[in-house]
Structures are given as structure tokens and as C-alpha cells.
């Protein structure tokens, strides 16, 4: 399920527009509890991405939805995709670019997107009405080994910088770009 959601959410995140998309998904936990959970009116509330050298990319997300139902059988007409055979995304086949130039001195990259979306419950209903829309906040951390003065000069001069990273499995991947970043803190 996480791979399917990531493949749906990462392209939308990369476009970063203010369109609203609702979706539903079904969690087949038949092996564990003989149950199917159907989540409706789902929106992405938070996304955490962590890239470290020599490791699989970590992706976490928070969802807000309108409702959930449980059944012992799959809904009529439900279909399931075959298991994905691609390798997980890793940092071995990725790259970090600073102003479109590959930078091999990044030692860790973390990103958090909080969409400011919260459920709004009402008296007399177990489901929410349309979620509240708050202000989005993007934050992150970039750990860098300084081979020369380029990155530290960007920090000291408060230079606006474009940072991109390419993540994949060696055959397919995603490119995520932050076009206007200023480094706001650092430590030796």
C-alpha cells in the first residue's frame, strides 16, 4: 500500500499546486484479521522524506479522511494490482543537485511537508465534513561535508539556491526540486 500511495503522491508533491484531490484506498488485512478497511475522502496531511547514504529512502505520511468502513469481504468489483517487482528507492542510484550541478558532498537530506489539513468533526456524525485547509509549511535539513567554500558561502551570503534530488531504483525514479532555498542555520 505504501508503494502505491507513494507513486500517487510524489508526482503531485513535485508539481506543488493548490488543487485538491480526494481519493480512497482499501487496506486488505485479510491475512491478519479477515477484514477490509475502506477509507474515503482521503487527503495528504503530512509527508516526511529522508535520504541517507547507503540506505533505502524512508517515506512517511499522514492522511486525513472523511470516513472508514470495515467489511469481511472485498467490495463488489474491487480489483487488486499485482505486487510491485521494482526495487525500493535508494540513495545509491540517486543524486543531489545544487543549482543544477551534481553535488556529491551531501550526507543527509530530510524534508517535511505539512499541509495544514485537519479533520472537522460535527456533533451527531462519526464522519467528518470537508477537512479544514490551513497553511502549508515545507521544512528540511541538508547535511553537507564541506570540500570547498561553495556551500558555506551560500549559507553566509544567504544566497538563494535551487536544490534538486533524484531518487529511484536504478531504472525509474522521481526528481524533486526546491527552486528557492536559503540556508538558515548551520553548525561546524
PDB file of C-alpha atoms in Angstrom:
ATOM      1  CA  UNK A   1       0.000   0.000   0.000  1.00  0.00           C
ATOM      2  CA  UNK A   2       2.831   2.409   0.845  1.00  0.00           C
ATOM      3  CA  UNK A   3       4.431   1.913  -2.582  1.00  0.00           C
ATOM      4  CA  UNK A   4       1.113   2.582  -4.322  1.00  0.00           C
ATOM      5  CA  UNK A   5       0.446   5.697  -2.245  1.00  0.00           C
ATOM      6  CA  UNK A   6       3.988   6.987  -2.765  1.00  0.00           C
ATOM      7  CA  UNK A   7       3.646   6.528  -6.531  1.00  0.00           C
ATOM      8  CA  UNK A   8       0.405   8.545  -6.380  1.00  0.00           C
ATOM      9  CA  UNK A   9       1.604  11.257  -4.001  1.00  0.00           C
ATOM     10  CA  UNK A  10       5.173  12.051  -5.093  1.00  0.00           C
ATOM     11  CA  UNK A  11       4.238  13.309  -8.592  1.00  0.00           C
ATOM     12  CA  UNK A  12       1.553  15.524  -7.051  1.00  0.00           C
ATOM     13  CA  UNK A  13       4.053  16.819  -4.493  1.00  0.00           C
ATOM     14  CA  UNK A  14       6.572  17.601  -7.217  1.00  0.00           C
ATOM     15  CA  UNK A  15       4.017  19.782  -9.053  1.00  0.00           C
ATOM     16  CA  UNK A  16       3.127  21.592  -5.779  1.00  0.00           C
ATOM     17  CA  UNK A  17      -0.093  23.196  -6.979  1.00  0.00           C
ATOM     18  CA  UNK A  18      -3.032  24.093  -4.796  1.00  0.00           C
ATOM     19  CA  UNK A  19      -5.527  21.731  -6.427  1.00  0.00           C
ATOM     20  CA  UNK A  20      -7.395  19.382  -4.129  1.00  0.00           C
ATOM     21  CA  UNK A  21      -7.564  15.704  -4.900  1.00  0.00           C
ATOM     22  CA  UNK A  22      -9.563  13.280  -2.807  1.00  0.00           C
ATOM     23  CA  UNK A  23      -9.051   9.578  -3.112  1.00  0.00           C
ATOM     24  CA  UNK A  24      -9.962   6.410  -1.331  1.00  0.00           C
ATOM     25  CA  UNK A  25      -7.982   3.321  -0.656  1.00  0.00           C
ATOM     26  CA  UNK A  26      -8.641  -0.088   0.750  1.00  0.00           C
ATOM     27  CA  UNK A  27      -6.395  -1.882   3.196  1.00  0.00           C
ATOM     28  CA  UNK A  28      -6.605  -5.635   2.762  1.00  0.00           C
ATOM     29  CA  UNK A  29      -5.676  -7.049   6.155  1.00  0.00           C
ATOM     30  CA  UNK A  30      -7.320 -10.354   5.395  1.00  0.00           C
ATOM     31  CA  UNK A  31      -4.200 -12.265   6.429  1.00  0.00           C
ATOM     32  CA  UNK A  32      -4.259 -10.676   9.892  1.00  0.00           C
ATOM     33  CA  UNK A  33      -7.889 -10.042  10.849  1.00  0.00           C
ATOM     34  CA  UNK A  34     -10.093 -11.202   7.991  1.00  0.00           C
ATOM     35  CA  UNK A  35     -11.091  -7.603   7.406  1.00  0.00           C
ATOM     36  CA  UNK A  36     -11.088  -4.981   4.680  1.00  0.00           C
ATOM     37  CA  UNK A  37     -10.892  -1.316   5.632  1.00  0.00           C
ATOM     38  CA  UNK A  38     -12.157   1.268   3.129  1.00  0.00           C
ATOM     39  CA  UNK A  39     -11.009   4.852   3.719  1.00  0.00           C
ATOM     40  CA  UNK A  40     -12.888   7.600   1.851  1.00  0.00           C
ATOM     41  CA  UNK A  41     -12.279  11.297   1.211  1.00  0.00           C
ATOM     42  CA  UNK A  42      -8.555  10.937   1.949  1.00  0.00           C
ATOM     43  CA  UNK A  43      -6.156  13.899   1.708  1.00  0.00           C
ATOM     44  CA  UNK A  44      -2.413  14.099   2.291  1.00  0.00           C
ATOM     45  CA  UNK A  45      -1.808  15.999   5.540  1.00  0.00           C
ATOM     46  CA  UNK A  46       1.911  15.381   6.043  1.00  0.00           C
ATOM     47  CA  UNK A  47       4.802  13.854   4.142  1.00  0.00           C
ATOM     48  CA  UNK A  48       8.266  13.085   5.553  1.00  0.00           C
ATOM     49  CA  UNK A  49      11.142  12.075   3.287  1.00  0.00           C
ATOM     50  CA  UNK A  50      14.608  11.057   4.479  1.00  0.00           C
ATOM     51  CA  UNK A  51      17.575  10.246   2.242  1.00  0.00           C
ATOM     52  CA  UNK A  52      20.803   8.979   3.796  1.00  0.00           C
ATOM     53  CA  UNK A  53      23.858   7.498   2.073  1.00  0.00           C
ATOM     54  CA  UNK A  54      23.874   3.759   1.531  1.00  0.00           C
ATOM     55  CA  UNK A  55      20.259   3.263   2.606  1.00  0.00           C
ATOM     56  CA  UNK A  56      16.741   2.802   1.331  1.00  0.00           C
ATOM     57  CA  UNK A  57      14.786   6.060   1.123  1.00  0.00           C
ATOM     58  CA  UNK A  58      12.400   6.465   4.058  1.00  0.00           C
ATOM     59  CA  UNK A  59       8.951   7.867   3.338  1.00  0.00           C
ATOM     60  CA  UNK A  60       6.290   8.553   5.924  1.00  0.00           C
ATOM     61  CA  UNK A  61       2.980  10.264   5.505  1.00  0.00           C
ATOM     62  CA  UNK A  62      -0.081  11.328   7.436  1.00  0.00           C
ATOM     63  CA  UNK A  63      -3.552  11.170   5.968  1.00  0.00           C
ATOM     64  CA  UNK A  64      -6.839  12.799   6.915  1.00  0.00           C
ATOM     65  CA  UNK A  65     -10.021  11.199   5.680  1.00  0.00           C
ATOM     66  CA  UNK A  66     -13.757  11.605   5.750  1.00  0.00           C
ATOM     67  CA  UNK A  67     -14.645   8.141   6.958  1.00  0.00           C
ATOM     68  CA  UNK A  68     -13.816   4.458   7.240  1.00  0.00           C
ATOM     69  CA  UNK A  69     -15.836   1.304   6.918  1.00  0.00           C
ATOM     70  CA  UNK A  70     -14.933  -2.301   7.690  1.00  0.00           C
ATOM     71  CA  UNK A  71     -16.118  -5.435   5.908  1.00  0.00           C
ATOM     72  CA  UNK A  72     -15.257  -9.134   5.917  1.00  0.00           C
ATOM     73  CA  UNK A  73     -15.350  -9.331   2.110  1.00  0.00           C
ATOM     74  CA  UNK A  74     -13.946  -7.133  -0.623  1.00  0.00           C
ATOM     75  CA  UNK A  75     -16.454  -4.668  -2.098  1.00  0.00           C
ATOM     76  CA  UNK A  76     -18.104  -5.870  -5.303  1.00  0.00           C
ATOM     77  CA  UNK A  77     -15.947  -5.049  -8.316  1.00  0.00           C
ATOM     78  CA  UNK A  78     -12.788  -4.367  -6.283  1.00  0.00           C
ATOM     79  CA  UNK A  79      -9.563  -5.251  -8.075  1.00  0.00           C
ATOM     80  CA  UNK A  80      -6.027  -5.534  -6.737  1.00  0.00           C
ATOM     81  CA  UNK A  81      -2.804  -4.798  -8.549  1.00  0.00           C
ATOM     82  CA  UNK A  82      -0.094  -7.408  -8.690  1.00  0.00           C
ATOM     83  CA  UNK A  83       2.745  -6.897  -6.231  1.00  0.00           C
ATOM     84  CA  UNK A  84       5.330  -4.393  -7.451  1.00  0.00           C
ATOM     85  CA  UNK A  85       8.554  -6.055  -8.606  1.00  0.00           C
ATOM     86  CA  UNK A  86      10.742  -2.914  -8.624  1.00  0.00           C
ATOM     87  CA  UNK A  87      13.410  -2.454  -6.022  1.00  0.00           C
ATOM     88  CA  UNK A  88      12.774   0.174  -3.347  1.00  0.00           C
ATOM     89  CA  UNK A  89      14.104   3.677  -3.963  1.00  0.00           C
ATOM     90  CA  UNK A  90      17.589   4.065  -2.541  1.00  0.00           C
ATOM     91  CA  UNK A  91      20.369   6.625  -2.299  1.00  0.00           C
ATOM     92  CA  UNK A  92      22.773   4.513  -4.393  1.00  0.00           C
ATOM     93  CA  UNK A  93      21.096   5.452  -7.671  1.00  0.00           C
ATOM     94  CA  UNK A  94      20.105   8.998  -6.747  1.00  0.00           C
ATOM     95  CA  UNK A  95      21.796  12.371  -6.980  1.00  0.00           C
ATOM     96  CA  UNK A  96      21.624  15.752  -5.274  1.00  0.00           C
ATOM     97  CA  UNK A  97      21.972  18.842  -7.444  1.00  0.00           C
ATOM     98  CA  UNK A  98      22.719  22.339  -6.159  1.00  0.00           C
ATOM     99  CA  UNK A  99      21.845  24.959  -8.806  1.00  0.00           C
ATOM    100  CA  UNK A 100      21.677  22.138 -11.407  1.00  0.00           C
ATOM    101  CA  UNK A 101      25.207  20.874 -10.621  1.00  0.00           C
ATOM    102  CA  UNK A 102      25.613  17.426  -9.083  1.00  0.00           C
ATOM    103  CA  UNK A 103      26.866  17.710  -5.521  1.00  0.00           C
ATOM    104  CA  UNK A 104      28.396  14.574  -4.057  1.00  0.00           C
ATOM    105  CA  UNK A 105      29.074  16.015  -0.616  1.00  0.00           C
ATOM    106  CA  UNK A 106      25.537  15.884   0.800  1.00  0.00           C
ATOM    107  CA  UNK A 107      25.494  13.387   3.671  1.00  0.00           C
ATOM    108  CA  UNK A 108      21.802  13.536   4.590  1.00  0.00           C
ATOM    109  CA  UNK A 109      18.657  15.190   3.329  1.00  0.00           C
ATOM    110  CA  UNK A 110      15.320  15.378   5.134  1.00  0.00           C
ATOM    111  CA  UNK A 111      12.127  17.092   4.032  1.00  0.00           C
ATOM    112  CA  UNK A 112       8.804  17.580   5.792  1.00  0.00           C
ATOM    113  CA  UNK A 113       5.684  18.922   4.094  1.00  0.00           C
ATOM    114  CA  UNK A 114       2.806  19.777   6.420  1.00  0.00           C
ATOM    115  CA  UNK A 115      -0.316  20.738   4.504  1.00  0.00           C
ATOM    116  CA  UNK A 116      -2.177  22.194   7.492  1.00  0.00           C
ATOM    117  CA  UNK A 117      -5.149  19.895   6.838  1.00  0.00           C
ATOM    118  CA  UNK A 118      -7.222  18.796   9.821  1.00  0.00           C
ATOM    119  CA  UNK A 119     -10.423  16.806  10.194  1.00  0.00           C
ATOM    120  CA  UNK A 120     -13.554  18.771  11.158  1.00  0.00           C
ATOM    121  CA  UNK A 121     -15.969  16.662  13.121  1.00  0.00           C
ATOM    122  CA  UNK A 122     -19.570  17.626  13.771  1.00  0.00           C
ATOM    123  CA  UNK A 123     -21.998  16.624  16.507  1.00  0.00           C
ATOM    124  CA  UNK A 124     -24.128  13.634  15.544  1.00  0.00           C
ATOM    125  CA  UNK A 125     -21.803  12.061  12.962  1.00  0.00           C
ATOM    126  CA  UNK A 126     -18.859   9.669  13.072  1.00  0.00           C
ATOM    127  CA  UNK A 127     -17.624  11.090   9.754  1.00  0.00           C
ATOM    128  CA  UNK A 128     -16.035  14.456   9.178  1.00  0.00           C
ATOM    129  CA  UNK A 129     -17.216  17.168   6.877  1.00  0.00           C
ATOM    130  CA  UNK A 130     -14.687  18.524   4.404  1.00  0.00           C
ATOM    131  CA  UNK A 131     -11.360  18.938   6.179  1.00  0.00           C
ATOM    132  CA  UNK A 132     -10.110  22.352   7.204  1.00  0.00           C
ATOM    133  CA  UNK A 133      -7.494  23.895   4.974  1.00  0.00           C
ATOM    134  CA  UNK A 134      -4.577  25.523   6.737  1.00  0.00           C
ATOM    135  CA  UNK A 135      -1.284  26.965   5.654  1.00  0.00           C
ATOM    136  CA  UNK A 136       1.284  24.598   4.137  1.00  0.00           C
ATOM    137  CA  UNK A 137       4.761  24.511   5.590  1.00  0.00           C
ATOM    138  CA  UNK A 138       7.832  22.972   3.971  1.00  0.00           C
ATOM    139  CA  UNK A 139      10.952  22.445   6.039  1.00  0.00           C
ATOM    140  CA  UNK A 140      14.008  20.282   5.885  1.00  0.00           C
ATOM    141  CA  UNK A 141      17.615  19.721   6.682  1.00  0.00           C
ATOM    142  CA  UNK A 142      20.612  19.254   4.447  1.00  0.00           C
ATOM    143  CA  UNK A 143      23.821  17.879   5.966  1.00  0.00           C
ATOM    144  CA  UNK A 144      26.894  18.676   3.920  1.00  0.00           C
ATOM    145  CA  UNK A 145      30.574  17.804   4.073  1.00  0.00           C
ATOM    146  CA  UNK A 146      32.453  20.951   3.024  1.00  0.00           C
ATOM    147  CA  UNK A 147      35.047  20.059   0.384  1.00  0.00           C
ATOM    148  CA  UNK A 148      35.398  23.716  -0.560  1.00  0.00           C
ATOM    149  CA  UNK A 149      33.783  27.022   0.357  1.00  0.00           C
ATOM    150  CA  UNK A 150      30.827  26.827  -2.057  1.00  0.00           C
ATOM    151  CA  UNK A 151      28.141  25.581   0.365  1.00  0.00           C
ATOM    152  CA  UNK A 152      29.353  27.606   3.344  1.00  0.00           C
ATOM    153  CA  UNK A 153      29.457  30.752   1.166  1.00  0.00           C
ATOM    154  CA  UNK A 154      25.820  30.124   0.181  1.00  0.00           C
ATOM    155  CA  UNK A 155      24.945  29.996   3.876  1.00  0.00           C
ATOM    156  CA  UNK A 156      26.994  33.052   4.896  1.00  0.00           C
ATOM    157  CA  UNK A 157      25.821  35.160   1.936  1.00  0.00           C
ATOM    158  CA  UNK A 158      22.187  33.950   2.255  1.00  0.00           C
ATOM    159  CA  UNK A 159      22.290  33.044  -1.439  1.00  0.00           C
ATOM    160  CA  UNK A 160      19.012  31.793  -2.899  1.00  0.00           C
ATOM    161  CA  UNK A 161      19.735  28.289  -4.175  1.00  0.00           C
ATOM    162  CA  UNK A 162      17.868  25.614  -6.148  1.00  0.00           C
ATOM    163  CA  UNK A 163      18.162  22.123  -4.691  1.00  0.00           C
ATOM    164  CA  UNK A 164      17.024  19.036  -6.585  1.00  0.00           C
ATOM    165  CA  UNK A 165      17.323  15.403  -5.821  1.00  0.00           C
ATOM    166  CA  UNK A 166      16.705  12.386  -7.971  1.00  0.00           C
ATOM    167  CA  UNK A 167      15.529   9.211  -6.278  1.00  0.00           C
ATOM    168  CA  UNK A 168      14.982   5.888  -7.939  1.00  0.00           C
ATOM    169  CA  UNK A 169      15.594   2.213  -8.117  1.00  0.00           C
ATOM    170  CA  UNK A 170      18.139   2.326 -10.948  1.00  0.00           C
ATOM    171  CA  UNK A 171      15.548   2.122 -13.762  1.00  0.00           C
ATOM    172  CA  UNK A 172      12.840   4.623 -12.811  1.00  0.00           C
ATOM    173  CA  UNK A 173      12.606   7.459 -10.357  1.00  0.00           C
ATOM    174  CA  UNK A 174      11.452  10.889  -9.289  1.00  0.00           C
ATOM    175  CA  UNK A 175      13.070  14.292  -9.444  1.00  0.00           C
ATOM    176  CA  UNK A 176      12.065  16.711  -6.698  1.00  0.00           C
ATOM    177  CA  UNK A 177      13.136  20.352  -6.969  1.00  0.00           C
ATOM    178  CA  UNK A 178      13.000  23.173  -4.463  1.00  0.00           C
ATOM    179  CA  UNK A 179      13.646  26.230  -6.663  1.00  0.00           C
ATOM    180  CA  UNK A 180      14.210  28.905  -3.983  1.00  0.00           C
ATOM    181  CA  UNK A 181      16.006  27.756  -0.828  1.00  0.00           C
ATOM    182  CA  UNK A 182      18.014  29.818   1.633  1.00  0.00           C
ATOM    183  CA  UNK A 183      20.190  28.132   4.200  1.00  0.00           C
ATOM    184  CA  UNK A 184      19.167  29.485   7.607  1.00  0.00           C
ATOM    185  CA  UNK A 185      21.356  27.647  10.081  1.00  0.00           C
ATOM    186  CA  UNK A 186      24.493  25.640  10.413  1.00  0.00           C
ATOM    187  CA  UNK A 187      26.992  24.192  12.802  1.00  0.00           C
ATOM    188  CA  UNK A 188      30.600  23.030  12.482  1.00  0.00           C
TER     189      UNK A 188
END
